Coordinates of N, CA and C in Angstrom, one line a residue:
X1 N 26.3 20.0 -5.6 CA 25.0 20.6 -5.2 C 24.4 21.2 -6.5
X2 N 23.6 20.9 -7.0 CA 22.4 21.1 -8.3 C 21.4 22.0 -7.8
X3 N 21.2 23.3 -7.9 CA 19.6 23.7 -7.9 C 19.5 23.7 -9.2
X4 N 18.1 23.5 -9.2 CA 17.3 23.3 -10.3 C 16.5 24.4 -10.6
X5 N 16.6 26.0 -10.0 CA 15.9 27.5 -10.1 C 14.3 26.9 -10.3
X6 N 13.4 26.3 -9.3 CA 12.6 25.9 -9.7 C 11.7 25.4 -10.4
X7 N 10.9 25.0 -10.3 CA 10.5 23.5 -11.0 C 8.4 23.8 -11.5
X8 N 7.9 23.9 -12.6 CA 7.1 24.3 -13.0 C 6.3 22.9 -13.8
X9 N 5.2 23.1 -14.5 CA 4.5 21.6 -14.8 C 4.9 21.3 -16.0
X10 N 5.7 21.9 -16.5 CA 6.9 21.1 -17.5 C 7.7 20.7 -17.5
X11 N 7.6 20.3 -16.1 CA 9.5 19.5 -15.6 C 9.4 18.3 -16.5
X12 N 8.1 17.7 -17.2 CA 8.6 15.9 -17.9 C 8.7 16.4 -18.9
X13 N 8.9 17.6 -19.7 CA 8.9 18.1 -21.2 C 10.2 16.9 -21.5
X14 N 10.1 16.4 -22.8 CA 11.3 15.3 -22.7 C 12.7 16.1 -22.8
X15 N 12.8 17.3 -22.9 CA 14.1 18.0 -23.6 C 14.4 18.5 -25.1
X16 N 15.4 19.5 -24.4 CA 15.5 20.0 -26.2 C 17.5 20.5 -26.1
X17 N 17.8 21.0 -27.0 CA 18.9 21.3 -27.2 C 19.6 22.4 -26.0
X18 N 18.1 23.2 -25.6 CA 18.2 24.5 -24.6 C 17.8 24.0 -23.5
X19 N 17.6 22.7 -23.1 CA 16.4 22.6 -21.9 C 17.3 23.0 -20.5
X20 N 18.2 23.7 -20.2 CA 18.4 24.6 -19.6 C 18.3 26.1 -20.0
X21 N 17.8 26.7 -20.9 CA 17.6 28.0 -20.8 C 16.1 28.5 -19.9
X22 N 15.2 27.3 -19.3 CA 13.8 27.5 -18.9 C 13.9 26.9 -18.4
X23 N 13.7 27.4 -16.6 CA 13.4 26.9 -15.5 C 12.6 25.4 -15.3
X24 N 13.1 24.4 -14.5 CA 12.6 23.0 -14.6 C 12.8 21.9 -15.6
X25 N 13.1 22.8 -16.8 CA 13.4 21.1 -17.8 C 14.6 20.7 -17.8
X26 N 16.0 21.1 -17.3 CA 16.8 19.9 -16.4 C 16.3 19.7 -15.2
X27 N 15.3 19.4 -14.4 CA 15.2 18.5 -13.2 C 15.6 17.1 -13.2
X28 N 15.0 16.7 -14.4 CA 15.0 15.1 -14.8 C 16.4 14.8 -14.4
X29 N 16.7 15.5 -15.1 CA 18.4 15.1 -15.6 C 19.2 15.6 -14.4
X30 N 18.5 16.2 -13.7 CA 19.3 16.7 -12.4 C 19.4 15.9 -11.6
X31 N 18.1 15.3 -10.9 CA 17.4 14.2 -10.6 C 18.3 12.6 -10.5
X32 N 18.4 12.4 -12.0 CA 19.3 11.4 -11.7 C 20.4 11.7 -11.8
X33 N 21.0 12.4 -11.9 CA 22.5 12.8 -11.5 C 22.4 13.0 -9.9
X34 N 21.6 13.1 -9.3 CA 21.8 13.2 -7.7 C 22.1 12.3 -6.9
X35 N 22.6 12.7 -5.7 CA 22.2 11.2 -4.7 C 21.2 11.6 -3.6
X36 N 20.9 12.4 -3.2 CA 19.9 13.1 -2.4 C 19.3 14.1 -2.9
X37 N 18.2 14.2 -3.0 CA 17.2 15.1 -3.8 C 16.4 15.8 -1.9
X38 N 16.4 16.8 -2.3 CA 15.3 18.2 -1.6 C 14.0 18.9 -2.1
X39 N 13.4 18.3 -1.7 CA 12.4 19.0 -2.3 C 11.5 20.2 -1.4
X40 N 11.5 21.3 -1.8 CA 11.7 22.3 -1.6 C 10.0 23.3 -1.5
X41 N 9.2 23.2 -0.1 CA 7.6 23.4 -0.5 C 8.0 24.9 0.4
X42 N 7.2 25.4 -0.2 CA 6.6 27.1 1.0 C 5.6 26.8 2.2
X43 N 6.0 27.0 2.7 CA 5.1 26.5 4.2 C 4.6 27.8 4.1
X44 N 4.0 29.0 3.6 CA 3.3 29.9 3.8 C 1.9 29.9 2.8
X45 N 2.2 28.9 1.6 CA 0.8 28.3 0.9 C -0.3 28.1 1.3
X46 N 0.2 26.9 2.7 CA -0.6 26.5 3.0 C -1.8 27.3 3.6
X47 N -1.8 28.6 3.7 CA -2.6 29.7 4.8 C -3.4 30.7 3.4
X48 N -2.6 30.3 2.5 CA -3.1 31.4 1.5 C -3.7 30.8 0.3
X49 N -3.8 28.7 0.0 CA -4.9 28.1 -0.5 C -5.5 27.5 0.2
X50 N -5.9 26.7 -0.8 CA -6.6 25.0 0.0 C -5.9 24.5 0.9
X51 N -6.9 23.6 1.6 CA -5.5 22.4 2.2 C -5.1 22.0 1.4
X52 N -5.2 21.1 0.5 CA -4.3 20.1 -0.3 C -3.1 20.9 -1.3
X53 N -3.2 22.4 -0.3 CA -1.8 23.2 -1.6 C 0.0 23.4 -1.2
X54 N -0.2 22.2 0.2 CA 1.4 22.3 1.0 C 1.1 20.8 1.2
X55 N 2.2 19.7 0.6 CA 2.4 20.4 -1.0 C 1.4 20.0 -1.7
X56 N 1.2 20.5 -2.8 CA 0.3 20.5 -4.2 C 0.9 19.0 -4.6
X57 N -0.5 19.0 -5.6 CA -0.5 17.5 -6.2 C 1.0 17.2 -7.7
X58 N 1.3 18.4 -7.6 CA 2.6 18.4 -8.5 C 3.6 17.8 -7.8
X59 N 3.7 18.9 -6.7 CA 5.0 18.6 -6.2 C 5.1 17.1 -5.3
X60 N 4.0 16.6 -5.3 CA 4.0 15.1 -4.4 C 4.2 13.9 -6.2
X61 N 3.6 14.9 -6.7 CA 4.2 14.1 -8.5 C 6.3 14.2 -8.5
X62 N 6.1 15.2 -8.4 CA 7.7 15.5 -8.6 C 8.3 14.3 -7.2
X63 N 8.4 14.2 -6.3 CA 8.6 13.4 -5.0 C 8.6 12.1 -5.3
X64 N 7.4 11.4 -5.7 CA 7.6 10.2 -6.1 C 8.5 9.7 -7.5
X65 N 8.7 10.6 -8.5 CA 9.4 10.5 -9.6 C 10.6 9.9 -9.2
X66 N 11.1 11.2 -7.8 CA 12.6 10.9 -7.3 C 12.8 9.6 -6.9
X67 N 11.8 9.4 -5.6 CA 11.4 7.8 -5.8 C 11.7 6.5 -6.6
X68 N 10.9 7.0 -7.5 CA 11.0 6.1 -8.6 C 12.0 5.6 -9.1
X69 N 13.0 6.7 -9.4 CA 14.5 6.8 -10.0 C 15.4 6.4 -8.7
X70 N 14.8 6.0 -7.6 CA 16.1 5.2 -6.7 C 16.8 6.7 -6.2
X71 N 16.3 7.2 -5.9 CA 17.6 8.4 -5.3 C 16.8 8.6 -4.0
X72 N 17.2 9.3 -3.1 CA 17.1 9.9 -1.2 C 16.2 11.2 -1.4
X73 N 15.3 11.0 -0.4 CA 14.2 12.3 -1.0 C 13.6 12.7 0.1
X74 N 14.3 14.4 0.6 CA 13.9 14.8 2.0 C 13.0 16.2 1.4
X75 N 12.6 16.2 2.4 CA 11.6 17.4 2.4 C 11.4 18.2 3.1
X76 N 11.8 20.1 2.6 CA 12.4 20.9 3.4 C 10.9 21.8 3.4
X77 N 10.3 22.0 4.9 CA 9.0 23.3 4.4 C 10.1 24.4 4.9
X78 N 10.3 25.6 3.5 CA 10.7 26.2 4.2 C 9.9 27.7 4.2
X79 N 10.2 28.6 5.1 CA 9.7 30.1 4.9 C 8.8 29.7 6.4
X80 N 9.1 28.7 7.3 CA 8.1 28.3 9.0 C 8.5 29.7 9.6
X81 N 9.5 30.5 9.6 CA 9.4 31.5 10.1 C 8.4 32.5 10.0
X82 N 7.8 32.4 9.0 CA 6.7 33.6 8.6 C 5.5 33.0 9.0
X83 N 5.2 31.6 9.4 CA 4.0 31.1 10.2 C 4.1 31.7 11.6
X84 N 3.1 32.0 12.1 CA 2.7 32.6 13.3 C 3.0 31.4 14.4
X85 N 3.6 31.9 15.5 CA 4.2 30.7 16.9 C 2.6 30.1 17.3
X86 N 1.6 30.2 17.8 CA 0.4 30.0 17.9 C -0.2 28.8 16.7
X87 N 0.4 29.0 15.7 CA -0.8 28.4 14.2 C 0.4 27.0 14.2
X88 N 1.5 27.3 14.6 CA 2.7 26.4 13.6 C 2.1 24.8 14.2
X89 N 1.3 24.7 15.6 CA 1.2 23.1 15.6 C 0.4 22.7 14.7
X90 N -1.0 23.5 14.5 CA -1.7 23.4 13.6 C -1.7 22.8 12.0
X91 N -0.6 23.9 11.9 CA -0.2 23.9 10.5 C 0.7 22.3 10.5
X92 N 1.7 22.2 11.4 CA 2.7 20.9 11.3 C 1.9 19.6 10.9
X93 N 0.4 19.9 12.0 CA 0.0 18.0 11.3 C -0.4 18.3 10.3
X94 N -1.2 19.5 9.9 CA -1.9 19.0 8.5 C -1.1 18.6 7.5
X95 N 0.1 19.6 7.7 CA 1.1 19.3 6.4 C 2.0 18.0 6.1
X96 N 2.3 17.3 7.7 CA 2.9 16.2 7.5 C 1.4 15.2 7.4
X97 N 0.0 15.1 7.9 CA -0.8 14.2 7.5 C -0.7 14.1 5.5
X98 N -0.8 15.3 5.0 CA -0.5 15.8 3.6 C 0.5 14.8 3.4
X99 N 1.9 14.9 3.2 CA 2.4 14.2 3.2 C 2.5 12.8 3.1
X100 N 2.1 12.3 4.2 CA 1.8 11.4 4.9 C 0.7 10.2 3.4
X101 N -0.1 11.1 3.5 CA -1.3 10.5 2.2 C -0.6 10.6 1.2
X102 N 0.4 11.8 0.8 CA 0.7 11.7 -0.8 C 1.8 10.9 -0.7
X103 N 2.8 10.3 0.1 CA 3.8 9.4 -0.3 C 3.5 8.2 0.3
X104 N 2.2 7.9 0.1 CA 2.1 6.8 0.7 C 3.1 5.3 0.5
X105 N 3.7 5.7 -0.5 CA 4.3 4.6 -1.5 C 5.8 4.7 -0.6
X106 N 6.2 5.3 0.0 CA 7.6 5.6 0.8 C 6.9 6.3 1.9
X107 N 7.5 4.8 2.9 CA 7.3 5.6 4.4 C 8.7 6.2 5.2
X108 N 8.4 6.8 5.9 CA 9.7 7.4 6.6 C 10.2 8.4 6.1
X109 N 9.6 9.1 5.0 CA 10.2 10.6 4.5 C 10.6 11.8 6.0
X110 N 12.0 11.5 5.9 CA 12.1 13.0 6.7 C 11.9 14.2 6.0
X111 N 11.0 14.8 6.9 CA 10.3 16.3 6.7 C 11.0 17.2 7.8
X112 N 12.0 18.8 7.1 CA 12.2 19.5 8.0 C 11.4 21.0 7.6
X113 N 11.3 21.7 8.7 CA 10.6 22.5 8.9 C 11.6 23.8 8.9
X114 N 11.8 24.5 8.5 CA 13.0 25.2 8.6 C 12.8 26.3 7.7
X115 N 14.1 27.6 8.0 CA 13.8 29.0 7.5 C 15.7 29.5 6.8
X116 N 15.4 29.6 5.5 CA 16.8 29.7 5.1 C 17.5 30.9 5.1
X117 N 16.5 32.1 5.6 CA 16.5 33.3 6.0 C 17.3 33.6 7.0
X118 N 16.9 32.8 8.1 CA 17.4 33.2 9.7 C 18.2 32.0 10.3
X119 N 18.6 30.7 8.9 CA 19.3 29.8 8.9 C 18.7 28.7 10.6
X120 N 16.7 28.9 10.0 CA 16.5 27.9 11.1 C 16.6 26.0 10.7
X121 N 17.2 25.3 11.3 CA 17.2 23.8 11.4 C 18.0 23.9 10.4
X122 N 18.8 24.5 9.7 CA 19.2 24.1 8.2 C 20.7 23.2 9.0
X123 N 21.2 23.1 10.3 CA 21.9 22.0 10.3 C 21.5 21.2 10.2
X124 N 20.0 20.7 11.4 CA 19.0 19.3 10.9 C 18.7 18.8 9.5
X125 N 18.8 19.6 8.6 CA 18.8 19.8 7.2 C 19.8 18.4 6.2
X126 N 21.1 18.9 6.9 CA 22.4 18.6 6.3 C 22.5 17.2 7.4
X127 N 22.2 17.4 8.8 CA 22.2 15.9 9.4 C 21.2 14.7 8.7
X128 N 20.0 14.9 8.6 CA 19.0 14.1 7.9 C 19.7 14.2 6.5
X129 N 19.7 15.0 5.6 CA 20.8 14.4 4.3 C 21.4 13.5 4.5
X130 N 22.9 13.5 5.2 CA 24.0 12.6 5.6 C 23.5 11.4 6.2
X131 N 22.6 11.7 7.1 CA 22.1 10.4 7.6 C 21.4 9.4 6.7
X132 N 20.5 9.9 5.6 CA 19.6 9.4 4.4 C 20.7 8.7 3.5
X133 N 21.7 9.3 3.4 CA 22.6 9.0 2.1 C 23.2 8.1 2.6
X134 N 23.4 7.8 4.1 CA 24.6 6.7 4.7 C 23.6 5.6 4.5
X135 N 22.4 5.6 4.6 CA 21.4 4.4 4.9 C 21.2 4.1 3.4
X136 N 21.3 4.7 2.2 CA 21.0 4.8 1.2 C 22.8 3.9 0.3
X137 N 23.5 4.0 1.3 CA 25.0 3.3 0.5 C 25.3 2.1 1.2
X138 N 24.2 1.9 1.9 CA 24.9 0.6 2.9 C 24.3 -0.4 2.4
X139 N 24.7 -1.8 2.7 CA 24.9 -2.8 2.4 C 25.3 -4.1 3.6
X140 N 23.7 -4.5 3.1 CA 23.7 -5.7 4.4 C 24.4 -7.2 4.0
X141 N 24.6 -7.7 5.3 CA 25.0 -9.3 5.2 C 23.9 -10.2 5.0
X142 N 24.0 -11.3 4.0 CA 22.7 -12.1 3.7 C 22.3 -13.0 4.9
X143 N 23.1 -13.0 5.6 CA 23.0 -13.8 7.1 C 21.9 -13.1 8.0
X144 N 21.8 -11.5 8.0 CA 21.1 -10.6 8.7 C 19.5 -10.5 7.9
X145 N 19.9 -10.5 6.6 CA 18.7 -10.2 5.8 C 18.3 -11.2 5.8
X146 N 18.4 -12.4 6.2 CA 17.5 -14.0 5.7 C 16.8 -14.3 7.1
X147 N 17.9 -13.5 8.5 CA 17.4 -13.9 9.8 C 16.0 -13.2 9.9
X148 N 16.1 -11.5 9.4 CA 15.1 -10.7 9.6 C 14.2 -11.1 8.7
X149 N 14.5 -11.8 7.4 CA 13.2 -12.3 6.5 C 12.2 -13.4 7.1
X150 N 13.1 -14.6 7.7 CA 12.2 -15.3 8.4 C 11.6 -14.7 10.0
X151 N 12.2 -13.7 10.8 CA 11.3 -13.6 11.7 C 10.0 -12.8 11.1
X152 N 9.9 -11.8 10.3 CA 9.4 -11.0 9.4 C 7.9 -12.4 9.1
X153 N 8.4 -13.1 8.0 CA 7.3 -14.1 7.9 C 6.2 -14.6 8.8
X154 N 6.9 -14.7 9.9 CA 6.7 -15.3 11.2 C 5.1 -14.5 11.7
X155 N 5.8 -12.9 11.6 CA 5.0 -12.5 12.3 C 3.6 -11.6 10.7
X156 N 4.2 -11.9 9.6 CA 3.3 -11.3 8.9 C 3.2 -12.5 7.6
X157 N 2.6 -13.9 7.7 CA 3.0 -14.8 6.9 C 2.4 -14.2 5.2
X158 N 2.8 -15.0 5.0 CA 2.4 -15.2 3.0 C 1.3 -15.3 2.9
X159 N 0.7 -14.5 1.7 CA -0.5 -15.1 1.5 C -0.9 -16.2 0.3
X160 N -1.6 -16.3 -0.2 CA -2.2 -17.7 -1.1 C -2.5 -17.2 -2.4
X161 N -1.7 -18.0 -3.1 CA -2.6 -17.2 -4.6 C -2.5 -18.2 -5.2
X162 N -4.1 -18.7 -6.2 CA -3.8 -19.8 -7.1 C -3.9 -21.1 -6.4
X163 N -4.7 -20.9 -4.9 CA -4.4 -22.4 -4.4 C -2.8 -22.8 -3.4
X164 N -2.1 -22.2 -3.7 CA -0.7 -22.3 -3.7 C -0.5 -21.0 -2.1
X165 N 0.4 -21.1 -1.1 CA 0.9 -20.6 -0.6 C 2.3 -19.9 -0.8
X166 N 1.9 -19.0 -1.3 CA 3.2 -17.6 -1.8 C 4.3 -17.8 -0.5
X167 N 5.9 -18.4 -0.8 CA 6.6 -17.6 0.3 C 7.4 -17.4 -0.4
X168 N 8.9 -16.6 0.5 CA 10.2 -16.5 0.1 C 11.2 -17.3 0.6
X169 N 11.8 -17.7 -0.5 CA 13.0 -18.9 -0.3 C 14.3 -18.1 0.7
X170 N 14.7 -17.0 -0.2 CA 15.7 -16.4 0.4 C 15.8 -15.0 -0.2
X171 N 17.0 -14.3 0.2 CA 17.0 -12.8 -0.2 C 18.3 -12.5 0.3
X172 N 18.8 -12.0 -0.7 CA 20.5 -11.2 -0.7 C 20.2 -9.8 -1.5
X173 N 21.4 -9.2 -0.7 CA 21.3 -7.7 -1.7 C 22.4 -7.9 -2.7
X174 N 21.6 -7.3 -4.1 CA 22.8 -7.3 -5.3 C 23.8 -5.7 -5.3
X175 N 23.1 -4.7 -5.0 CA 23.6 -3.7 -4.9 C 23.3 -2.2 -4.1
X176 N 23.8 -1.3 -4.1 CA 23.4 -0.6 -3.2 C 23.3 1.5 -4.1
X177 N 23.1 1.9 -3.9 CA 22.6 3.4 -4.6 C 21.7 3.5 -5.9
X178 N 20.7 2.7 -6.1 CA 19.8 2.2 -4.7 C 19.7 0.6 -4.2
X179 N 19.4 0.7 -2.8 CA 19.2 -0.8 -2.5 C 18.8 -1.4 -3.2
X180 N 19.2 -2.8 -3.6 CA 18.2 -3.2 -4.3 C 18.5 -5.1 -4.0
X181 N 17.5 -5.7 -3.8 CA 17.2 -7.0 -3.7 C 17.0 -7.6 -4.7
X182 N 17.3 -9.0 -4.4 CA 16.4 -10.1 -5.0 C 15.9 -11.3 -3.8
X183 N 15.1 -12.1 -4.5 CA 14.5 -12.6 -3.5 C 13.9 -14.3 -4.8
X184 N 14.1 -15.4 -3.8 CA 13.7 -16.4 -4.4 C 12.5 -17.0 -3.6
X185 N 11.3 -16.9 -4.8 CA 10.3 -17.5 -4.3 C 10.1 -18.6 -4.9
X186 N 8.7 -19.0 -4.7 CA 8.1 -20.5 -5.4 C 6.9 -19.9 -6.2
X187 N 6.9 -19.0 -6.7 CA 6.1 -18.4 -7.5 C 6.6 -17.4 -8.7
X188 N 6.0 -17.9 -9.1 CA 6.7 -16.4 -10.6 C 6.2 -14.7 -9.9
X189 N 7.3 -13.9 -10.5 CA 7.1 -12.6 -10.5 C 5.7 -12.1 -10.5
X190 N 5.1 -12.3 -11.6 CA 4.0 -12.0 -11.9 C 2.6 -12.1 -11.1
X191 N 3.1 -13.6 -10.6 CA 1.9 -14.2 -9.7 C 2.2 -13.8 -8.3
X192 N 3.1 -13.3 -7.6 CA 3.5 -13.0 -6.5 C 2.8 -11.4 -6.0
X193 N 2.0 -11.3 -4.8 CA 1.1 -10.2 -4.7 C 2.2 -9.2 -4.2
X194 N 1.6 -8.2 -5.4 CA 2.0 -7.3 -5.0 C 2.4 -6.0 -3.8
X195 N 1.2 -6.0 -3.3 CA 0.8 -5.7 -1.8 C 2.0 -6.1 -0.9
X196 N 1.7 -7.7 -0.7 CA 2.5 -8.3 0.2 C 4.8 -7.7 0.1
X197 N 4.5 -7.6 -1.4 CA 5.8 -7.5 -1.9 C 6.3 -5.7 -1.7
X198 N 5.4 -4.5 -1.4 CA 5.6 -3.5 -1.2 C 5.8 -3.6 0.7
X199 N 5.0 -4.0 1.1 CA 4.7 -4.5 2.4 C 6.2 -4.7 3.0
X200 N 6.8 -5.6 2.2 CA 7.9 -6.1 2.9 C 9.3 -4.8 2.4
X201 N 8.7 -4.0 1.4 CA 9.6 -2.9 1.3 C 9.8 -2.0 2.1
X202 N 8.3 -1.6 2.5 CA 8.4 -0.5 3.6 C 8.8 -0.9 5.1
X203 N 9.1 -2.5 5.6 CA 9.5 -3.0 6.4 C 11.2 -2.9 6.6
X204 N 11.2 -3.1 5.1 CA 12.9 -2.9 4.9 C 13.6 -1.6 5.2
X205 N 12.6 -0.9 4.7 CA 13.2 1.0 5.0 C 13.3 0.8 6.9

């Protein structure tokens, strides 16, 4: 278990000899040393800025980095106890719609709501972890991934690029922490749409 004593807009400073004596410049390094990352917003922000400040445009930067780097990335609002029982529905959509728009790139982020104070949901906390990490080490059969690829097709076909109709031949997984595929098309990497190719990631999650 890594805390990182908080995280400031110099967490991509590239590093220095000290980059733990100042809060945030081991994140990086923290980051990929993890297998589940938390990211950690004040659910009392949201009442005392803007909307767009639970979370802020940083910390939806910091979220997708994790992303980026292949690691499990849940998100804890914590301090809900200090939101008023009356406001908390209010507050819940805005901040998962928030969400919602800033990770657009990863669907399915579990979001918990919780208070470390009065130790609210922090089992839900440690279940969604465990549960993220089991789905994050597993490893499918190419028999299951090639059935679900062609029903998949079926219902969401290829599109056309170049005159040419874009599909996929096949698809096996090469490894797992993080998943990671390959897939044989009839088109080069390059020419293969993008869109279509995220499309079938968020299908995968």
């Amino acid at each position: 278990l890594i805390d990182t004593c908080g995280v400031y807009r110099g967490w991509q400073y590239p590093g220095t000899t000290s980059e733990f004596l100042e809060p945030g410049m081991g994140t990086r390094k923290a980051i990929r040393r993890s297998h589940v990352c938390v990211l950690c917003i004040d659910a009392q922000r949201y009442r005392k800025m803007t909307y767009n400040s639970c979370p802020s445009k940083f910390e939806i930067r910091l979220g997708n980095f994790v992303a980026e780097e292949g690691k499990c990335l849940v998100i804890a609002v914590n301090k809900w106890d200090l939101v008023a029982e009356e406001d908390q529905p209010k507050y819940r959509d805005e901040i998962l719609k928030r969400i919602t728009e800033g990770f657009s790139d990863i669907k399915g982020v579990p979001v918990v709501f919780m208070s470390a104070k009065y130790n609210l949901n922090l089992p839900m906390l440690m279940t969604r972890s465990l549960a993220l990490y089991k789905r994050w080490s597993a490893r499918l059969p190419t028999s299951r991934l090639n059935s679900w690829l062609q029903a998949w097709m079926l219902r969401w076909p290829p599109p056309w690029r170049n005159g040419q109709k874009c599909s996929v031949k096949y698809m096996t997984q090469t490894r797992s922490r993080p998943p990671t595929f390959v897939l044989w098309t009839n088109s080069a990497y390059g020419e293969f749409p993008r869109n279509y190719l995220r499309q079938m990631q968020n299908a995968i999650r």
